[in-house]
Amino acid sequence: MYHQHLKPFPQDFLWSASTSAYQVEGAWNEDGKGPSVIDTKPADELPEGTADYTVTADHYHHVEEDVALMAEMGFRAYRFSIAWTRIIPDGDGEENPAGIAFYHRLIDALLEHGIEPIVTMFHFDTPAALDAKGGWAARSTADAFVRYAEVLFREYGHKVKYWLTINEQNMMILHGRKLGIINALTDDPEKELYQVNHTMFLAQAKAMILLHQMHPQAKIGPAPNISYVYPASSKPEDVIAADNYNAVRNWLYLDLAARGEYNSTAWAYLEEKGIAPQIEVGDMAIMKAAKPDFIAFNYYNTTTMADAPFGGGASERSEEADQQISEGEEGYFKAVSNPNLGMTQFGWEIDPVGMRMTYRAIWDRYHLPLIVTENGLGAFDELTEDGHVHDDYRIDYLRQHLEQTQEAITDGVQILGYSPWSAIDLVSTHQGIAKRYGFIYVNRTDDDLKDLARYRKDSFYWYQQLIRTGELPPKDWTPSY
């Protein structure tokens, strides 16, 4: 559909940007914080030559400065995560007053600048003490998460309107071992993963119910990574393969969050492989009772799948698979490259039009308002001698995706906000600090902390103008410093 007239972005649109605690805060062991699985990861499991997470962007010690820069940019919201181990160092023991106080400081600073906090409750950083007891494979971790949620809602619920439960649960299941955040505990690791998955769903449902009980005015939703899946051709078997992967990668997670039920195609996949989770009496009633107010999702690209009969060979992309590069599985789907799309420097396909398709698919399926909580371009940015970063490539990426966001709004999709990755430079999961995403440059490298000074990139000024006017700047836009 080619619209002749596009609807404007809503007046109350939540222009934002995102970070996560472990990738931006630093201060990994300060003021009573306990270790998470990120902190205890052996050095040889980090990508070679990349920074660890002990300092990152040192946001913990620059919080007022960073919030002031967000306010200068014009943010109406800021999506960040709370580190579970700052609040409860071992995950389920004594509360840590200093950690609780830090997030009060952050939230209060945001509110003083008129910036709406969007809080992610959990972003990959399971408390190490809980992980040692079985992690998310143990139902006791769901109980610990609900207790943690209660502390968050008690402390911040009267200040925070928007809550996200679990960041990219689907990526934790599909790629958690590669990310180094989930460890196999049994000799049936795949079945164990889907028991982990079920425990997370249960924890999420209980947290949604609890928030609505404690703060009826607040809103809460899931935050998976959604990548709409194309068939490699019009061949019917390719279409089935794409539908298979849509079910396993996307709808399994959103059907449970939004409808309180397992997706039937995904469940058939789990049963066929003998990895369906054990469901205890009452679990599904709890999930059915949990009602999200919106759906948050992270979008970077789409995926393309082909038919995958047994004996047909491996996926062409399985060896390089990560969160945004899919792997195939004989008998179900085979990941292939999409020849119609370009790629980032890191091998991720770029598909702005696919973002419009993703908006429409989620909206048509659930009719819940949507918030984009990640979308962005990682690149090797360079700081010039006069303190500038000319990231026109990032501006072009964001502009194309926001053009498609406006198309989706005109299609009738209800979109509450856009929160790209990331507000400031942080340590990327795969390529360290060298792979930069932020509107704000942090002066450090993977092996040299330098002075950690902040510099406004060209994209900072572009996003500032967009927020101020509510309209995309012209394609020939240039910054005026």
XYZ file of C-alpha atoms in Angstrom:
481
model
C 0.000 0.000 0.000
C 1.454 3.342 -1.092
C -0.046 6.131 0.981
C -0.415 9.508 -0.709
C -0.628 11.271 2.653
C 1.138 10.054 5.785
C -0.304 10.575 9.238
C 1.997 12.538 11.578
C 3.700 11.002 14.588
C 1.326 11.346 17.571
C 1.720 14.464 19.717
C 2.388 12.319 22.799
C 4.774 9.941 20.979
C 7.472 8.632 23.338
C 10.706 9.654 21.609
C 13.325 7.738 23.559
C 16.473 5.611 23.407
C 17.624 2.500 25.247
C 20.430 0.980 27.290
C 20.867 -2.001 29.609
C 22.420 -1.956 33.067
C 25.277 -4.387 32.488
C 26.303 -2.773 29.196
C 26.325 0.862 30.333
C 26.576 1.250 34.123
C 29.961 -0.167 35.086
C 30.594 -0.072 38.862
C 30.058 -3.808 38.725
C 30.987 -4.440 42.357
C 30.377 -1.053 44.002
C 27.953 -0.013 46.731
C 26.896 -3.530 47.624
C 26.102 -4.816 44.139
C 26.313 -8.603 43.855
C 27.750 -10.497 40.871
C 25.568 -11.520 37.952
C 26.279 -14.176 35.321
C 27.737 -11.373 33.227
C 30.229 -10.488 35.969
C 31.305 -14.076 36.587
C 31.772 -14.964 32.927
C 35.343 -16.250 32.426
C 37.586 -13.885 30.483
C 38.192 -16.493 27.786
C 34.445 -16.502 27.026
C 34.496 -12.827 26.066
C 35.084 -12.103 22.365
C 38.816 -11.733 21.809
C 40.072 -8.170 22.124
C 36.857 -6.745 23.554
C 36.234 -4.897 26.802
C 34.715 -6.618 29.806
C 31.713 -5.176 31.651
C 33.424 -3.815 34.754
C 33.431 -0.149 33.637
C 31.559 0.011 30.293
C 30.409 3.651 29.825
C 30.617 4.286 33.593
C 27.034 5.571 33.574
C 26.849 4.800 37.297
C 29.220 7.700 37.977
C 27.972 9.931 35.126
C 24.244 9.554 35.623
C 23.378 13.259 36.054
C 25.572 14.260 33.101
C 24.055 11.568 30.883
C 20.483 12.460 31.808
C 21.229 16.137 31.111
C 22.421 15.169 27.612
C 19.233 13.147 27.059
C 17.206 16.182 28.129
C 19.214 18.385 25.751
C 18.358 15.968 22.953
C 14.700 16.311 23.931
C 13.965 12.765 25.079
C 10.411 12.251 26.222
C 11.297 8.822 27.609
C 14.345 6.698 28.407
C 14.320 2.922 28.430
C 16.876 1.376 30.794
C 17.180 -1.806 32.828
C 17.610 -2.284 36.545
C 20.357 -4.651 37.664
C 18.701 -7.283 39.851
C 21.941 -7.696 41.828
C 22.047 -3.997 42.730
C 18.643 -4.392 44.386
C 19.101 -7.876 45.892
C 22.787 -8.864 45.607
C 22.262 -12.629 45.743
C 18.908 -12.506 43.952
C 16.746 -13.627 46.867
C 18.261 -12.399 50.147
C 18.733 -9.020 51.766
C 17.868 -5.827 49.925
C 20.687 -3.392 49.128
C 19.749 0.183 50.140
C 22.562 1.759 48.093
C 21.437 0.040 44.927
C 17.816 1.012 45.528
C 18.943 4.599 46.108
C 20.866 4.712 42.814
C 17.758 4.014 40.740
C 15.771 6.546 42.759
C 18.458 9.056 41.767
C 18.251 8.073 38.117
C 14.444 8.065 37.988
C 14.187 11.360 39.872
C 16.701 12.985 37.510
C 14.673 11.800 34.510
C 11.403 13.070 35.940
C 12.949 16.443 36.796
C 13.730 16.806 33.078
C 10.282 15.635 31.990
C 11.593 12.279 30.746
C 9.324 9.248 31.249
C 11.207 6.229 32.668
C 10.613 2.953 30.791
C 12.049 0.289 33.084
C 13.216 -3.151 31.962
C 13.104 -5.460 34.975
C 15.503 -8.075 33.604
C 18.048 -7.803 30.784
C 20.152 -11.004 30.670
C 21.936 -10.464 34.022
C 20.735 -13.323 36.231
C 22.179 -13.137 39.768
C 25.160 -15.491 39.927
C 23.996 -16.893 43.277
C 20.677 -17.957 41.727
C 22.439 -19.343 38.676
C 24.513 -21.552 40.985
C 21.253 -23.009 42.338
C 19.952 -23.908 38.873
C 19.144 -20.500 37.453
C 15.973 -20.181 35.419
C 15.740 -23.975 35.165
C 14.608 -23.916 38.810
C 11.074 -22.750 39.581
C 12.455 -21.087 42.702
C 14.026 -18.462 40.409
C 10.546 -17.464 39.265
C 9.607 -16.965 42.927
C 12.768 -14.893 43.470
C 11.932 -12.787 40.428
C 8.445 -12.061 41.758
C 9.931 -10.998 45.080
C 12.392 -8.755 43.204
C 9.459 -7.349 41.204
C 7.632 -6.560 44.432
C 10.618 -4.539 45.654
C 10.766 -2.624 42.361
C 7.049 -1.893 42.364
C 7.156 -0.837 46.027
C 10.096 1.508 45.513
C 9.448 2.924 42.058
C 5.855 2.065 41.168
C 4.518 5.515 42.065
C 7.137 7.102 39.761
C 7.307 4.683 36.812
C 4.373 4.294 34.422
C 5.896 1.886 31.876
C 7.448 -1.464 32.813
C 9.030 -4.159 30.636
C 9.328 -7.663 32.064
C 12.093 -9.689 30.383
C 14.265 -8.409 27.560
C 14.556 -10.746 24.566
C 13.471 -13.929 26.289
C 13.383 -15.593 22.876
C 17.045 -14.728 22.275
C 17.967 -16.128 25.692
C 16.417 -19.433 24.628
C 17.560 -19.504 20.999
C 21.062 -18.082 21.563
C 21.582 -17.934 25.350
C 24.480 -20.366 25.380
C 26.279 -18.484 22.621
C 25.719 -15.262 24.570
C 27.153 -16.952 27.654
C 24.120 -16.227 29.830
C 22.587 -19.710 30.130
C 24.549 -22.829 31.019
C 23.495 -26.421 30.398
C 22.845 -28.261 33.660
C 21.625 -31.632 32.390
C 22.415 -34.132 29.651
C 19.285 -32.955 27.781
C 20.122 -29.273 27.304
C 17.484 -28.509 24.657
C 14.631 -29.821 26.788
C 16.104 -27.953 29.730
C 16.053 -24.725 27.696
C 12.315 -24.949 27.145
C 11.780 -25.639 30.830
C 13.776 -22.445 31.441
C 11.480 -20.759 28.939
C 8.363 -21.918 30.777
C 9.742 -20.718 34.122
C 10.379 -17.287 32.624
C 6.840 -17.130 31.257
C 5.493 -17.984 34.688
C 7.660 -15.304 36.332
C 6.574 -12.753 33.739
C 2.885 -13.529 34.212
C 3.104 -13.259 37.989
C 4.944 -9.933 37.707
C 2.287 -8.507 35.368
C -0.482 -9.552 37.751
C 1.411 -8.115 40.727
C 1.985 -4.708 39.132
C -1.703 -4.356 38.281
C -2.566 -5.202 41.883
C -0.064 -2.779 43.410
C -0.325 0.064 40.857
C -3.452 -0.186 38.697
C -2.485 2.980 36.817
C 0.852 1.531 35.624
C 1.391 -0.335 32.352
C 3.480 -3.432 31.686
C 4.398 -5.614 28.720
C 6.899 -8.163 27.363
C 9.956 -7.141 25.324
C 11.022 -9.929 22.925
C 13.128 -9.525 19.797
C 10.740 -9.857 16.866
C 12.056 -10.625 13.397
C 9.322 -11.223 10.850
C 10.056 -14.256 8.692
C 9.813 -14.316 4.887
C 9.604 -17.469 2.742
C 12.572 -17.820 0.400
C 10.159 -18.158 -2.541
C 6.501 -18.721 -3.372
C 7.151 -22.469 -3.206
C 4.545 -23.792 -0.710
C 7.166 -25.698 1.282
C 9.153 -22.492 1.746
C 6.024 -20.747 3.001
C 5.471 -23.532 5.552
C 9.116 -23.284 6.660
C 8.733 -19.525 7.187
C 5.528 -20.101 9.152
C 7.333 -22.706 11.274
C 10.050 -20.245 12.207
C 7.623 -17.393 12.813
C 5.929 -19.679 15.346
C 9.137 -20.840 17.069
C 10.965 -17.488 17.065
C 8.150 -14.964 17.451
C 4.622 -16.152 18.200
C 5.590 -18.679 20.886
C 6.723 -15.730 23.011
C 3.990 -13.242 22.221
C 1.102 -15.735 22.304
C 2.041 -16.701 25.849
C 2.497 -13.104 26.958
C -0.607 -11.682 25.274
C -2.990 -14.649 25.166
C -1.731 -16.864 27.963
C -1.421 -19.909 25.718
C 1.234 -21.833 23.852
C 1.282 -21.315 20.094
C -0.012 -24.547 18.553
C 2.611 -24.782 15.792
C 5.433 -24.086 18.262
C 3.993 -26.646 20.696
C 3.852 -29.246 17.923
C 7.534 -28.505 17.226
C 8.399 -29.007 20.916
C 6.410 -32.233 21.125
C 7.900 -33.584 17.894
C 11.402 -33.092 19.297
C 10.532 -34.371 22.774
C 11.465 -31.090 24.446
C 8.082 -29.797 25.572
C 8.278 -28.390 29.119
C 6.564 -29.863 32.152
C 3.576 -27.692 33.039
C 2.323 -27.855 36.603
C -1.300 -27.545 37.668
C -2.315 -23.892 37.756
C 0.499 -22.590 35.542
C -1.680 -21.878 32.524
C -4.396 -20.252 34.631
C -1.786 -17.815 35.944
C -0.603 -17.042 32.411
C -4.175 -16.557 31.223
C -4.834 -14.114 34.068
C -1.836 -11.933 33.165
C -2.850 -9.123 30.818
C -0.164 -6.970 29.187
C -1.076 -3.353 28.465
C 1.203 -3.095 25.430
C 3.829 -5.060 23.527
C 7.411 -3.819 23.446
C 9.724 -5.360 20.888
C 13.274 -5.043 19.621
C 13.646 -4.945 15.838
C 16.827 -5.014 13.785
C 15.920 -7.006 10.697
C 13.824 -9.768 9.176
C 14.677 -13.422 8.520
C 14.250 -15.551 5.399
C 13.579 -19.290 5.558
C 13.506 -22.101 2.997
C 12.219 -25.655 3.010
C 14.384 -27.993 5.083
C 13.637 -31.682 4.434
C 15.629 -34.213 6.408
C 18.904 -34.937 4.640
C 18.780 -31.614 2.834
C 21.909 -30.135 4.400
C 22.649 -27.401 6.893
C 21.518 -23.800 6.758
C 23.855 -21.494 4.868
C 23.807 -19.122 7.877
C 24.018 -21.526 10.828
C 27.754 -21.122 11.408
C 27.493 -17.362 11.928
C 24.190 -17.407 13.812
C 23.561 -14.895 16.592
C 20.579 -12.819 17.735
C 20.074 -11.361 14.244
C 21.502 -14.111 12.055
C 19.261 -17.150 12.172
C 20.209 -20.786 12.084
C 18.283 -23.579 10.449
C 17.178 -26.998 11.557
C 16.582 -29.986 9.324
C 12.943 -30.958 9.132
C 11.669 -27.497 10.099
C 13.350 -24.485 8.441
C 16.553 -23.453 6.688
C 17.944 -19.935 7.044
C 19.042 -18.266 3.813
C 20.304 -14.816 2.914
C 17.850 -12.375 1.374
C 19.398 -11.064 -1.874
C 17.131 -7.997 -1.763
C 18.721 -6.611 1.400
C 21.963 -4.885 2.265
C 24.007 -5.664 5.373
C 25.696 -3.852 8.219
C 29.449 -4.060 8.781
C 28.683 -6.962 11.111
C 26.681 -9.141 8.727
C 23.190 -8.166 9.918
C 20.701 -7.646 7.122
C 19.011 -4.227 6.936
C 15.290 -4.224 6.185
C 13.388 -1.010 7.003
C 10.304 -2.120 5.044
C 10.319 -5.333 7.078
C 9.842 -3.175 10.162
C 6.525 -1.967 8.742
C 5.544 -5.569 8.083
C 6.520 -6.498 11.649
C 4.427 -3.675 13.120
C 1.428 -4.789 11.087
C 1.831 -8.473 11.935
C 2.031 -7.880 15.698
C -0.806 -5.335 15.699
C -3.117 -7.514 13.589
C -2.432 -10.519 15.804
C -2.860 -8.919 19.246
C -4.328 -5.405 18.891
C -2.192 -4.104 21.720
C -0.275 -0.794 21.477
C 3.363 -1.208 20.430
C 6.621 0.326 21.638
C 9.896 -0.246 19.801
C 12.506 -0.760 22.509
C 15.549 -1.420 20.324
C 16.451 -0.597 16.722
C 19.787 0.782 15.652
C 23.017 0.546 13.729
C 26.289 -0.622 15.238
C 29.320 0.862 13.495
C 32.991 1.778 13.914
C 32.497 5.468 14.719
C 35.488 7.830 14.639
C 35.960 10.869 16.863
C 37.506 13.761 14.944
C 40.189 16.008 16.396
C 37.637 18.776 16.934
C 35.311 16.474 18.913
C 32.724 15.419 16.334
C 31.423 12.088 15.048
C 30.013 12.245 11.524
C 27.660 9.248 11.610
C 25.531 9.987 8.544
C 25.197 6.208 8.054
C 23.373 5.941 11.396
C 21.131 8.886 10.541
C 20.230 7.221 7.233
C 19.463 3.924 8.985
C 17.228 5.571 11.589
C 15.501 7.756 9.003
C 14.595 4.757 6.838
C 13.172 2.844 9.805
C 11.222 5.855 11.036
C 9.816 6.415 7.546
C 8.436 2.875 7.749
C 7.189 3.551 11.287
C 5.188 6.479 9.935
C 3.875 4.231 7.150
C 2.738 1.747 9.796
C 1.011 4.487 11.778
C -0.806 5.443 8.584
C -1.686 1.748 8.106
C -3.603 1.991 11.383
C -1.084 0.498 13.810
C -1.101 2.070 17.279
C 2.528 2.875 18.142
C 3.306 4.520 21.466
C 6.986 5.224 21.062
C 10.381 4.580 19.518
C 13.425 3.807 21.659
C 16.450 2.982 19.481
C 19.606 1.265 20.661
C 21.335 3.092 22.180
C 21.207 6.378 24.080
C 24.972 6.433 24.601
C 27.810 4.165 23.515
C 28.045 0.971 25.545
C 29.782 -2.394 25.451
C 28.207 -4.512 22.719
C 27.653 -8.205 23.363
C 29.804 -9.410 20.467
C 32.186 -6.599 19.508
C 32.795 -4.633 22.712
C 32.908 -0.833 22.749
C 34.271 -0.709 19.182
C 30.807 -1.502 17.846
C 29.096 1.756 18.724
C 25.362 2.434 18.656
C 24.855 5.595 20.695
C 23.786 9.148 19.931
C 26.510 10.105 22.415
C 30.137 9.040 21.937
C 31.972 7.767 25.033
C 35.710 8.365 24.804
C 37.250 4.983 25.506
C 38.397 1.940 23.574
C 38.285 -1.738 24.378
C 41.722 -1.621 26.007
C 41.999 2.017 27.168
C 39.481 3.792 29.414
C 40.895 7.228 28.459
C 38.783 9.980 30.083
C 35.284 8.563 29.352
C 34.263 12.026 28.139
C 30.956 12.426 26.309
C 30.681 13.883 22.792
C 27.551 14.640 20.780
C 27.471 12.775 17.457
C 25.807 14.244 14.365
C 22.925 11.827 15.000
C 22.436 13.561 18.378
C 21.553 16.805 16.606
C 19.438 15.019 13.973
C 17.356 13.238 16.619
C 17.087 16.486 18.589
C 15.530 18.242 15.583
C 13.211 15.304 14.909
C 11.893 15.354 18.475
C 11.531 19.147 18.512
C 9.561 19.320 15.261
C 7.860 15.918 15.276
C 8.912 15.529 11.644
C 11.793 13.719 9.985
C 14.518 16.196 8.974
C 15.039 16.501 5.205
C 17.420 14.088 3.531
C 19.888 16.895 2.860
C 19.984 17.796 6.574
C 23.345 18.867 7.973
C 24.193 19.566 11.610
C 24.714 23.077 12.923
C 26.962 22.877 15.961
